[in-house]
PDB file of N, CA and C in Angstrom:
ATOM      1  N   MET A   1      95.786  95.744  58.396  1.00 89.00           N
ATOM      2  CA  MET A   1      96.512  95.400  59.542  1.00 89.00           C
ATOM      3  C   MET A   1      97.642  94.620  59.113  1.00 89.00           C
ATOM      4  N   CYS A   2      97.205  93.632  58.524  1.00 92.00           N
ATOM      5  CA  CYS A   2      98.389  92.510  57.946  1.00 92.00           C
ATOM      6  C   CYS A   2      97.723  91.683  56.820  1.00 92.00           C
ATOM      7  N   HIS A   3      98.335  90.988  56.293  1.00 94.00           N
ATOM      8  CA  HIS A   3      98.062  89.600  55.584  1.00 94.00           C
ATOM      9  C   HIS A   3      98.367  88.302  55.929  1.00 94.00           C
ATOM     10  N   SER A   4      97.163  87.476  55.830  1.00 89.00           N
ATOM     11  CA  SER A   4      97.222  85.975  56.372  1.00 89.00           C
ATOM     12  C   SER A   4      98.725  85.589  55.294  1.00 89.00           C
ATOM     13  N   LEU A   5      98.552  83.818  55.877  1.00 87.00           N
ATOM     14  CA  LEU A   5      99.713  83.164  55.253  1.00 87.00           C
ATOM     15  C   LEU A   5      99.224  82.847  53.846  1.00 87.00           C
ATOM     16  N   ALA A   6      98.190  83.159  53.405  1.00 91.00           N
ATOM     17  CA  ALA A   6      97.590  83.059  51.789  1.00 91.00           C
ATOM     18  C   ALA A   6      97.683  84.134  51.549  1.00 91.00           C
ATOM     19  N   GLY A   7      98.225  85.540  51.880  1.00 93.00           N
ATOM     20  CA  GLY A   7      97.958  86.606  51.424  1.00 93.00           C
ATOM     21  C   GLY A   7      96.655  87.515  51.397  1.00 93.00           C
ATOM     22  N   ASN A   8      95.793  87.086  52.099  1.00 94.00           N
ATOM     23  CA  ASN A   8      94.301  87.649  52.375  1.00 94.00           C
ATOM     24  C   ASN A   8      94.510  88.779  53.471  1.00 94.00           C
ATOM     25  N   PRO A   9      94.086  89.857  52.896  1.00 95.00           N
ATOM     26  CA  PRO A   9      93.943  91.147  53.890  1.00 95.00           C
ATOM     27  C   PRO A   9      93.053  90.582  55.581  1.00 95.00           C
ATOM     28  N   VAL A  10      93.871  91.126  56.247  1.00 95.00           N
ATOM     29  CA  VAL A  10      93.383  90.912  57.727  1.00 95.00           C
ATOM     30  C   VAL A  10      93.369  92.563  58.253  1.00 95.00           C
ATOM     31  N   ASP A  11      91.769  92.867  58.049  1.00 96.00           N
ATOM     32  CA  ASP A  11      91.396  94.392  58.010  1.00 96.00           C
ATOM     33  C   ASP A  11      91.082  94.801  59.619  1.00 96.00           C
ATOM     34  N   MET A  12      91.656  96.188  60.013  1.00 97.00           N
ATOM     35  CA  MET A  12      91.217  96.351  61.054  1.00 97.00           C
ATOM     36  C   MET A  12      90.514  97.930  61.305  1.00 97.00           C
ATOM     37  N   LEU A  13      89.711  98.114  61.648  1.00 96.00           N
ATOM     38  CA  LEU A  13      88.593  99.267  61.741  1.00 96.00           C
ATOM     39  C   LEU A  13      88.942 100.125  62.660  1.00 96.00           C
ATOM     40  N   THR A  14      89.228 101.294  62.891  1.00 96.00           N
ATOM     41  CA  THR A  14      89.386 101.969  64.025  1.00 96.00           C
ATOM     42  C   THR A  14      88.128 103.004  64.230  1.00 96.00           C
ATOM     43  N   VAL A  15      87.468 103.045  65.174  1.00 97.00           N
ATOM     44  CA  VAL A  15      86.250 103.904  65.486  1.00 97.00           C
ATOM     45  C   VAL A  15      86.383 104.758  66.662  1.00 97.00           C
ATOM     46  N   THR A  16      86.026 105.780  66.364  1.00 96.00           N
ATOM     47  CA  THR A  16      86.239 106.750  67.614  1.00 96.00           C
ATOM     48  C   THR A  16      85.844 108.040  66.727  1.00 96.00           C
ATOM     49  N   THR A  17      85.933 109.419  67.704  1.00 94.00           N
ATOM     50  CA  THR A  17      85.432 110.486  67.133  1.00 94.00           C
ATOM     51  C   THR A  17      86.897 111.366  66.837  1.00 94.00           C
ATOM     52  N   PHE A  18      87.031 111.422  65.485  1.00 90.00           N
ATOM     53  CA  PHE A  18      88.259 111.995  65.322  1.00 90.00           C
ATOM     54  C   PHE A  18      88.617 113.615  65.132  1.00 90.00           C
ATOM     55  N   GLY A  19      87.231 114.050  65.022  1.00 87.00           N
ATOM     56  CA  GLY A  19      87.373 115.665  65.156  1.00 87.00           C
ATOM     57  C   GLY A  19      87.796 116.153  66.342  1.00 87.00           C
ATOM     58  N   SER A  20      88.154 115.316  67.502  1.00 80.00           N
ATOM     59  CA  SER A  20      88.574 115.996  68.730  1.00 80.00           C
ATOM     60  C   SER A  20      90.006 116.197  68.609  1.00 80.00           C
ATOM     61  N   ASP A  21      90.571 116.952  69.594  1.00 87.00           N
ATOM     62  CA  ASP A  21      91.887 117.649  69.727  1.00 87.00           C
ATOM     63  C   ASP A  21      92.698 116.325  69.693  1.00 87.00           C
ATOM     64  N   PRO A  22      93.787 115.976  68.830  1.00 87.00           N
ATOM     65  CA  PRO A  22      94.689 115.146  68.807  1.00 87.00           C
ATOM     66  C   PRO A  22      95.247 114.639  70.244  1.00 87.00           C
ATOM     67  N   ASP A  23      95.676 115.454  71.253  1.00 90.00           N
ATOM     68  CA  ASP A  23      95.750 115.148  72.728  1.00 90.00           C
ATOM     69  C   ASP A  23      94.919 114.706  73.363  1.00 90.00           C
ATOM     70  N   GLU A  24      93.674 114.939  73.073  1.00 89.00           N
ATOM     71  CA  GLU A  24      92.464 114.239  73.884  1.00 89.00           C
ATOM     72  C   GLU A  24      92.476 113.110  73.235  1.00 89.00           C
ATOM     73  N   ILE A  25      92.404 112.910  72.398  1.00 89.00           N
ATOM     74  CA  ILE A  25      92.120 111.452  71.538  1.00 89.00           C
ATOM     75  C   ILE A  25      93.360 110.370  72.062  1.00 89.00           C
ATOM     76  N   LYS A  26      94.803 111.041  72.417  1.00 90.00           N
ATOM     77  CA  LYS A  26      95.786 110.275  72.918  1.00 90.00           C
ATOM     78  C   LYS A  26      95.460 109.264  73.838  1.00 90.00           C
ATOM     79  N   ARG A  27      94.816 110.404  75.204  1.00 93.00           N
ATOM     80  CA  ARG A  27      94.334 109.978  76.453  1.00 93.00           C
ATOM     81  C   ARG A  27      93.032 108.964  76.433  1.00 93.00           C
ATOM     82  N   ARG A  28      92.668 108.767  75.090  1.00 95.00           N
ATOM     83  CA  ARG A  28      91.336 107.616  75.206  1.00 95.00           C
ATOM     84  C   ARG A  28      91.980 106.452  75.576  1.00 95.00           C
ATOM     85  N   LYS A  29      91.075 105.593  76.301  1.00 97.00           N
ATOM     86  CA  LYS A  29      91.302 104.283  76.558  1.00 97.00           C
ATOM     87  C   LYS A  29      91.024 103.294  75.125  1.00 97.00           C
ATOM     88  N   ALA A  30      91.688 102.111  74.759  1.00 96.00           N
ATOM     89  CA  ALA A  30      91.198 101.514  73.526  1.00 96.00           C
ATOM     90  C   ALA A  30      90.645 100.080  74.062  1.00 96.00           C
ATOM     91  N   CYS A  31      89.908  99.834  73.086  1.00 97.00           N
ATOM     92  CA  CYS A  31      89.158  98.520  73.231  1.00 97.00           C
ATOM     93  C   CYS A  31      89.372  97.707  71.959  1.00 97.00           C
ATOM     94  N   VAL A  32      89.731  96.521  72.231  1.00 97.00           N
ATOM     95  CA  VAL A  32      89.917  95.726  71.146  1.00 97.00           C
ATOM     96  C   VAL A  32      89.018  94.530  70.967  1.00 97.00           C
ATOM     97  N   ILE A  33      88.374  94.460  69.726  1.00 97.00           N
ATOM     98  CA  ILE A  33      87.076  93.702  69.843  1.00 97.00           C
ATOM     99  C   ILE A  33      87.783  92.473  68.467  1.00 97.00           C
ATOM    100  N   SER A  34      87.571  91.233  68.518  1.00 94.00           N
ATOM    101  CA  SER A  34      87.562  90.586  67.239  1.00 94.00           C
ATOM    102  C   SER A  34      87.151  89.462  67.168  1.00 94.00           C
ATOM    103  N   SER A  35      86.771  88.936  66.106  1.00 93.00           N
ATOM    104  CA  SER A  35      86.202  87.398  65.885  1.00 93.00           C
ATOM    105  C   SER A  35      86.675  86.855  64.722  1.00 93.00           C
ATOM    106  N   ARG A  36      86.368  85.577  64.170  1.00 90.00           N
ATOM    107  CA  ARG A  36      86.532  84.806  63.565  1.00 90.00           C
ATOM    108  C   ARG A  36      87.916  84.244  63.516  1.00 90.00           C
ATOM    109  N   VAL A  37      88.326  84.313  64.824  1.00 87.00           N
ATOM    110  CA  VAL A  37      89.722  83.596  64.959  1.00 87.00           C
ATOM    111  C   VAL A  37      89.169  81.832  64.558  1.00 87.00           C
ATOM    112  N   HIS A  38      88.104  81.342  65.114  1.00 86.00           N
ATOM    113  CA  HIS A  38      88.053  80.144  64.964  1.00 86.00           C
ATOM    114  C   HIS A  38      86.688  79.982  63.327  1.00 86.00           C
ATOM    115  N   PRO A  39      86.969  79.474  62.605  1.00 84.00           N
ATOM    116  CA  PRO A  39      86.374  79.989  61.119  1.00 84.00           C
ATOM    117  C   PRO A  39      84.712  79.357  61.398  1.00 84.00           C
ATOM    118  N   GLY A  40      84.831  78.377  61.979  1.00 85.00           N
ATOM    119  CA  GLY A  40      83.291  77.683  62.297  1.00 85.00           C
ATOM    120  C   GLY A  40      82.735  78.229  62.979  1.00 85.00           C
ATOM    121  N   GLU A  41      83.170  79.315  63.599  1.00 86.00           N
ATOM    122  CA  GLU A  41      81.942  80.063  64.947  1.00 86.00           C
ATOM    123  C   GLU A  41      81.303  81.067  63.902  1.00 86.00           C
ATOM    124  N   THR A  42      80.420  80.831  63.074  1.00 88.00           N
ATOM    125  CA  THR A  42      79.888  82.143  62.209  1.00 88.00           C
ATOM    126  C   THR A  42      78.908  82.782  62.775  1.00 88.00           C
ATOM    127  N   GLY A  43      78.617  82.640  64.292  1.00 90.00           N
ATOM    128  CA  GLY A  43      77.390  83.565  64.868  1.00 90.00           C
ATOM    129  C   GLY A  43      78.234  84.813  65.275  1.00 90.00           C
ATOM    130  N   SER A  44      79.632  84.413  65.527  1.00 91.00           N
ATOM    131  CA  SER A  44      80.268  85.896  66.064  1.00 91.00           C
ATOM    132  C   SER A  44      80.326  86.833  64.949  1.00 91.00           C
ATOM    133  N   GLN A  45      80.418  86.480  63.455  1.00 91.00           N
ATOM    134  CA  GLN A  45      80.244  87.419  62.220  1.00 91.00           C
ATOM    135  C   GLN A  45      79.064  88.422  62.526  1.00 91.00           C
ATOM    136  N   PHE A  46      78.082  87.649  63.048  1.00 94.00           N
ATOM    137  CA  PHE A  46      76.492  88.447  63.204  1.00 94.00           C
ATOM    138  C   PHE A  46      76.951  89.498  64.370  1.00 94.00           C
ATOM    139  N   MET A  47      77.748  88.819  65.466  1.00 95.00           N
ATOM    140  CA  MET A  47      77.757  90.088  66.849  1.00 95.00           C
ATOM    141  C   MET A  47      78.704  91.100  66.137  1.00 95.00           C
ATOM    142  N   MET A  48      79.456  90.619  65.700  1.00 96.00           N
ATOM    143  CA  MET A  48      80.546  91.864  64.823  1.00 96.00           C
ATOM    144  C   MET A  48      79.614  92.715  64.127  1.00 96.00           C
ATOM    145  N   LYS A  49      79.141  92.008  63.383  1.00 96.00           N
ATOM    146  CA  LYS A  49      78.409  93.451  62.489  1.00 96.00           C
ATOM    147  C   LYS A  49      77.234  94.317  63.385  1.00 96.00           C
ATOM    148  N   GLY A  50      76.742  93.775  64.268  1.00 97.00           N
ATOM    149  CA  GLY A  50      75.708  94.466  65.181  1.00 97.00           C
ATOM    150  C   GLY A  50      76.470  95.540  65.903  1.00 97.00           C
ATOM    151  N   ILE A  51      77.667  95.204  66.534  1.00 98.00           N
ATOM    152  CA  ILE A  51      78.850  95.961  67.263  1.00 98.00           C
ATOM    153  C   ILE A  51      79.166  97.138  66.440  1.00 98.00           C
ATOM    154  N   ILE A  52      79.730  96.752  65.095  1.00 98.00           N
ATOM    155  CA  ILE A  52      79.854  97.764  64.281  1.00 98.00           C
ATOM    156  C   ILE A  52      78.830  98.662  63.767  1.00 98.00           C
ATOM    157  N   ASP A  53      77.747  98.276  63.484  1.00 98.00           N
ATOM    158  CA  ASP A  53      76.463  98.937  63.223  1.00 98.00           C
ATOM    159  C   ASP A  53      76.009  99.795  64.574  1.00 98.00           C
ATOM    160  N   TYR A  54      76.145  99.471  65.439  1.00 98.00           N
ATOM    161  CA  TYR A  54      75.795 100.293  66.770  1.00 98.00           C
ATOM    162  C   TYR A  54      76.988 101.394  66.762  1.00 98.00           C
ATOM    163  N   LEU A  55      78.012 101.120  66.744  1.00 98.00           N
ATOM    164  CA  LEU A  55      79.231 101.925  66.966  1.00 98.00           C
ATOM    165  C   LEU A  55      79.598 102.890  66.025  1.00 98.00           C
ATOM    166  N   VAL A  56      78.974 102.911  64.792  1.00 97.00           N
ATOM    167  CA  VAL A  56      79.282 103.677  63.670  1.00 97.00           C
ATOM    168  C   VAL A  56      77.656 104.427  63.791  1.00 97.00           C
ATOM    169  N   GLY A  57      76.977 104.021  64.484  1.00 98.00           N
ATOM    170  CA  GLY A  57      75.541 104.700  64.129  1.00 98.00           C
ATOM    171  C   GLY A  57      75.142 105.908  64.561  1.00 98.00           C
ATOM    172  N   PRO A  58      73.490 106.629  64.658  1.00 97.00           N
ATOM    173  CA  PRO A  58      73.548 108.082  65.446  1.00 97.00           C
ATOM    174  C   PRO A  58      72.943 108.008  66.577  1.00 97.00           C
ATOM    175  N   SER A  59      73.175 106.902  67.160  1.00 98.00           N
ATOM    176  CA  SER A  59      72.512 106.901  68.423  1.00 98.00           C
ATOM    177  C   SER A  59      73.508 107.639  69.822  1.00 98.00           C
ATOM    178  N   LEU A  60      72.920 108.469  70.429  1.00 98.00           N
ATOM    179  CA  LEU A  60      73.826 109.323  71.677  1.00 98.00           C
ATOM    180  C   LEU A  60      74.586 108.084  72.417  1.00 98.00           C
ATOM    181  N   GLY A  61      74.053 106.974  72.664  1.00 98.00           N
ATOM    182  CA  GLY A  61      75.103 106.219  73.553  1.00 98.00           C
ATOM    183  C   GLY A  61      76.349 105.731  72.742  1.00 98.00           C
ATOM    184  N   ALA A  62      76.153 105.572  71.171  1.00 98.00           N
ATOM    185  CA  ALA A  62      77.197 105.344  70.448  1.00 98.00           C
ATOM    186  C   ALA A  62      78.113 106.503  70.346  1.00 98.00           C
ATOM    187  N   ARG A  63      77.747 107.758  70.148  1.00 97.00           N
ATOM    188  CA  ARG A  63      78.372 108.786  70.238  1.00 97.00           C
ATOM    189  C   ARG A  63      79.230 108.991  71.528  1.00 97.00           C
ATOM    190  N   ILE A  64      78.716 108.584  72.515  1.00 97.00           N
ATOM    191  CA  ILE A  64      79.043 108.846  73.521  1.00 97.00           C
ATOM    192  C   ILE A  64      80.551 107.772  73.865  1.00 97.00           C
ATOM    193  N   LEU A  65      80.150 106.508  73.357  1.00 98.00           N
ATOM    194  CA  LEU A  65      81.252 105.609  73.400  1.00 98.00           C
ATOM    195  C   LEU A  65      82.199 106.055  72.602  1.00 98.00           C
ATOM    196  N   ARG A  66      82.104 106.465  71.339  1.00 97.00           N
ATOM    197  CA  ARG A  66      83.257 107.302  70.281  1.00 97.00           C
ATOM    198  C   ARG A  66      83.781 108.069  70.565  1.00 97.00           C
ATOM    199  N   ASP A  67      83.064 109.185  71.799  1.00 95.00           N
ATOM    200  CA  ASP A  67      84.004 110.431  72.245  1.00 95.00           C
ATOM    201  C   ASP A  67      84.801 109.808  73.130  1.00 95.00           C
ATOM    202  N   ASN A  68      84.574 108.874  73.917  1.00 96.00           N
ATOM    203  CA  ASN A  68      85.502 108.675  75.194  1.00 96.00           C
ATOM    204  C   ASN A  68      86.321 107.205  74.961  1.00 96.00           C
ATOM    205  N   PHE A  69      86.545 106.561  73.823  1.00 97.00           N
ATOM    206  CA  PHE A  69      87.180 105.490  73.653  1.00 97.00           C
ATOM    207  C   PHE A  69      87.600 105.271  72.098  1.00 97.00           C
ATOM    208  N   ILE A  70      88.746 104.689  71.753  1.00 97.00           N
ATOM    209  CA  ILE A  70      89.160 104.242  70.347  1.00 97.00           C
ATOM    210  C   ILE A  70      88.835 102.431  70.491  1.00 97.00           C
ATOM    211  N   PHE A  71      88.112 102.146  69.435  1.00 98.00           N
ATOM    212  CA  PHE A  71      87.807 100.998  69.345  1.00 98.00           C
ATOM    213  C   PHE A  71      88.728 100.486  67.974  1.00 98.00           C
ATOM    214  N   LYS A  72      89.646  99.189  68.240  1.00 97.00           N
ATOM    215  CA  LYS A  72      89.937  98.708  67.069  1.00 97.00           C
ATOM    216  C   LYS A  72      89.287  97.523  66.879  1.00 97.00           C
ATOM    217  N   ILE A  73      89.073  97.332  65.653  1.00 97.00           N
ATOM    218  CA  ILE A  73      87.796  96.160  65.390  1.00 97.00           C
ATOM    219  C   ILE A  73      88.812  95.456  64.286  1.00 97.00           C
ATOM    220  N   VAL A  74      88.941  93.788  64.660  1.00 96.00           N
ATOM    221  CA  VAL A  74      89.305  92.776  63.638  1.00 96.00           C
ATOM    222  C   VAL A  74      88.004  92.132  63.460  1.00 96.00           C
ATOM    223  N   PRO A  75      87.415  92.235  62.129  1.00 95.00           N
ATOM    224  CA  PRO A  75      86.133  91.207  61.933  1.00 95.00           C
ATOM    225  C   PRO A  75      86.558  89.904  61.676  1.00 95.00           C
ATOM    226  N   MET A  76      87.486  89.819  60.814  1.00 93.00           N
ATOM    227  CA  MET A  76      88.148  88.384  60.691  1.00 93.00           C
ATOM    228  C   MET A  76      89.587  88.142  61.225  1.00 93.00           C
ATOM    229  N   VAL A  77      89.711  87.539  62.066  1.00 91.00           N
ATOM    230  CA  VAL A  77      91.244  86.935  62.542  1.00 91.00           C
ATOM    231  C   VAL A  77      91.834  86.013  61.449  1.00 91.00           C
ATOM    232  N   ASN A  78      90.890  85.054  61.036  1.00 91.00           N
ATOM    233  CA  ASN A  78      91.588  84.103  60.426  1.00 91.00           C
ATOM    234  C   ASN A  78      91.152  84.074  59.141  1.00 91.00           C
ATOM    235  N   PRO A  79      91.160  84.586  58.016  1.00 91.00           N
ATOM    236  CA  PRO A  79      90.286  84.820  57.040  1.00 91.00           C
ATOM    237  C   PRO A  79      90.750  83.387  55.981  1.00 91.00           C
ATOM    238  N   ASP A  80      91.633  82.807  55.964  1.00 90.00           N
ATOM    239  CA  ASP A  80      92.275  81.371  55.268  1.00 90.00           C
ATOM    240  C   ASP A  80      91.482  80.664  55.877  1.00 90.00           C
ATOM    241  N   GLY A  81      91.304  80.434  57.191  1.00 89.00           N
ATOM    242  CA  GLY A  81      90.321  79.205  57.586  1.00 89.00           C
ATOM    243  C   GLY A  81      88.923  79.329  57.042  1.00 89.00           C
ATOM    244  N   VAL A  82      88.395  80.853  57.345  1.00 90.00           N
ATOM    245  CA  VAL A  82      87.055  81.023  56.649  1.00 90.00           C
ATOM    246  C   VAL A  82      87.028  80.628  55.328  1.00 90.00           C
ATOM    247  N   ILE A  83      87.868  81.004  54.423  1.00 90.00           N
ATOM    248  CA  ILE A  83      88.078  80.992  52.946  1.00 90.00           C
ATOM    249  C   ILE A  83      87.846  79.403  52.718  1.00 90.00           C
ATOM    250  N   ASN A  84      88.917  78.746  53.135  1.00 89.00           N
ATOM    251  CA  ASN A  84      89.101  77.195  53.013  1.00 89.00           C
ATOM    252  C   ASN A  84      88.080  76.144  53.905  1.00 89.00           C
ATOM    253  N   GLY A  85      87.271  76.620  54.485  1.00 86.00           N
ATOM    254  CA  GLY A  85      86.269  76.059  55.316  1.00 86.00           C
ATOM    255  C   GLY A  85      86.474  75.322  56.640  1.00 86.00           C
ATOM    256  N   ASN A  86      87.713  75.567  57.311  1.00 85.00           N
ATOM    257  CA  ASN A  86      88.446  75.260  58.395  1.00 85.00           C
ATOM    258  C   ASN A  86      87.348  75.458  59.524  1.00 85.00           C
ATOM    259  N   THR A  87      87.274  74.599  60.637  1.00 83.00           N
ATOM    260  CA  THR A  87      86.656  74.688  61.398  1.00 83.00           C
ATOM    261  C   THR A  87      87.345  75.524  62.953  1.00 83.00           C
ATOM    262  N   ARG A  88      88.789  75.201  63.117  1.00 81.00           N
ATOM    263  CA  ARG A  88      89.289  75.524  63.968  1.00 81.00           C
ATOM    264  C   ARG A  88      90.828  76.235  63.887  1.00 81.00           C
ATOM    265  N   CYS A  89      91.311  75.787  62.458  1.00 83.00           N
ATOM    266  CA  CYS A  89      92.842  75.947  62.837  1.00 83.00           C
ATOM    267  C   CYS A  89      92.536  77.100  61.485  1.00 83.00           C
ATOM    268  N   SER A  90      94.262  77.517  61.491  1.00 83.00           N
ATOM    269  CA  SER A  90      94.626  78.355  60.135  1.00 83.00           C
ATOM    270  C   SER A  90      95.145  77.341  59.091  1.00 83.00           C
ATOM    271  N   LEU A  91      95.556  77.815  58.387  1.00 84.00           N
ATOM    272  CA  LEU A  91      96.359  77.342  57.151  1.00 84.00           C
ATOM    273  C   LEU A  91      97.507  76.537  57.285  1.00 84.00           C
ATOM    274  N   ALA A  92      97.904  76.934  58.426  1.00 83.00           N
ATOM    275  CA  ALA A  92      99.185  75.963  59.185  1.00 83.00           C
ATOM    276  C   ALA A  92      99.033  75.136  59.944  1.00 83.00           C
ATOM    277  N   GLY A  93      97.806  74.834  60.140  1.00 83.00           N
ATOM    278  CA  GLY A  93      96.939  73.649  61.069  1.00 83.00           C
ATOM    279  C   GLY A  93      96.771  74.155  62.686  1.00 83.00           C
ATOM    280  N   VAL A  94      96.648  75.125  62.833  1.00 82.00           N
ATOM    281  CA  VAL A  94      97.107  75.306  64.422  1.00 82.00           C
ATOM    282  C   VAL A  94      96.054  76.372  64.759  1.00 82.00           C
ATOM    283  N   ASP A  95      95.648  76.173  65.826  1.00 83.00           N
ATOM    284  CA  ASP A  95      94.307  76.940  66.528  1.00 83.00           C
ATOM    285  C   ASP A  95      94.850  77.720  67.093  1.00 83.00           C
ATOM    286  N   LEU A  96      94.565  79.034  66.488  1.00 79.00           N
ATOM    287  CA  LEU A  96      95.283  80.636  66.354  1.00 79.00           C
ATOM    288  C   LEU A  96      95.067  81.053  67.951  1.00 79.00           C
ATOM    289  N   ASN A  97      94.175  80.417  68.743  1.00 78.00           N
ATOM    290  CA  ASN A  97      93.912  80.793  70.289  1.00 78.00           C
ATOM    291  C   ASN A  97      94.783  80.262  71.170  1.00 78.00           C
ATOM    292  N   ARG A  98      95.604  79.240  70.437  1.00 80.00           N
ATOM    293  CA  ARG A  98      96.528  78.607  71.550  1.00 80.00           C
ATOM    294  C   ARG A  98      97.928  78.435  70.966  1.00 80.00           C
ATOM    295  N   VAL A  99      98.399  78.820  69.961  1.00 76.00           N
ATOM    296  CA  VAL A  99      99.481  78.968  69.342  1.00 76.00           C
ATOM    297  C   VAL A  99     100.275  80.282  68.948  1.00 76.00           C
ATOM    298  N   TRP A 100     100.742  80.961  69.870  1.00 71.00           N
ATOM    299  CA  TRP A 100     101.386  82.485  69.797  1.00 71.00           C
ATOM    300  C   TRP A 100     102.987  82.416  69.786  1.00 71.00           C
ATOM    301  N   LEU A 101     103.110  83.716  68.809  1.00 72.00           N
ATOM    302  CA  LEU A 101     104.898  83.647  68.158  1.00 72.00           C
ATOM    303  C   LEU A 101     105.345  83.968  69.732  1.00 72.00           C
ATOM    304  N   ASP A 102     104.737  84.911  70.510  1.00 66.00           N
ATOM    305  CA  ASP A 102     105.364  85.452  71.890  1.00 66.00           C
ATOM    306  C   ASP A 102     104.051  85.986  72.540  1.00 66.00           C
ATOM    307  N   PRO A 103     103.373  85.130  73.257  1.00 56.00           N
ATOM    308  CA  PRO A 103     102.296  85.695  74.367  1.00 56.00           C
ATOM    309  C   PRO A 103     103.044  86.511  75.361  1.00 56.00           C
TER     310      PRO A 103
END
């Protein structure tokens, strides 16, 4: 998706059923899921892994979700903070839930 201040990748995963008609895919509603804005909230990483495992898994429920929605998943919003052991802030020293360039 982009790179952090330190140049680390901020990845985004798109999960849906891509084999569908392109016009049908465009009509699907999107769901954005992110975690690790605050690096110290390590439990969110386990929740994110569970969400991803479920959505890409073989269950009927997961297939219905993939057929009807587009999931945009950002597993780690603040990789710099995670790598450097911060608890709430980015390398710029700000809480990414409170400081926005343009809300």
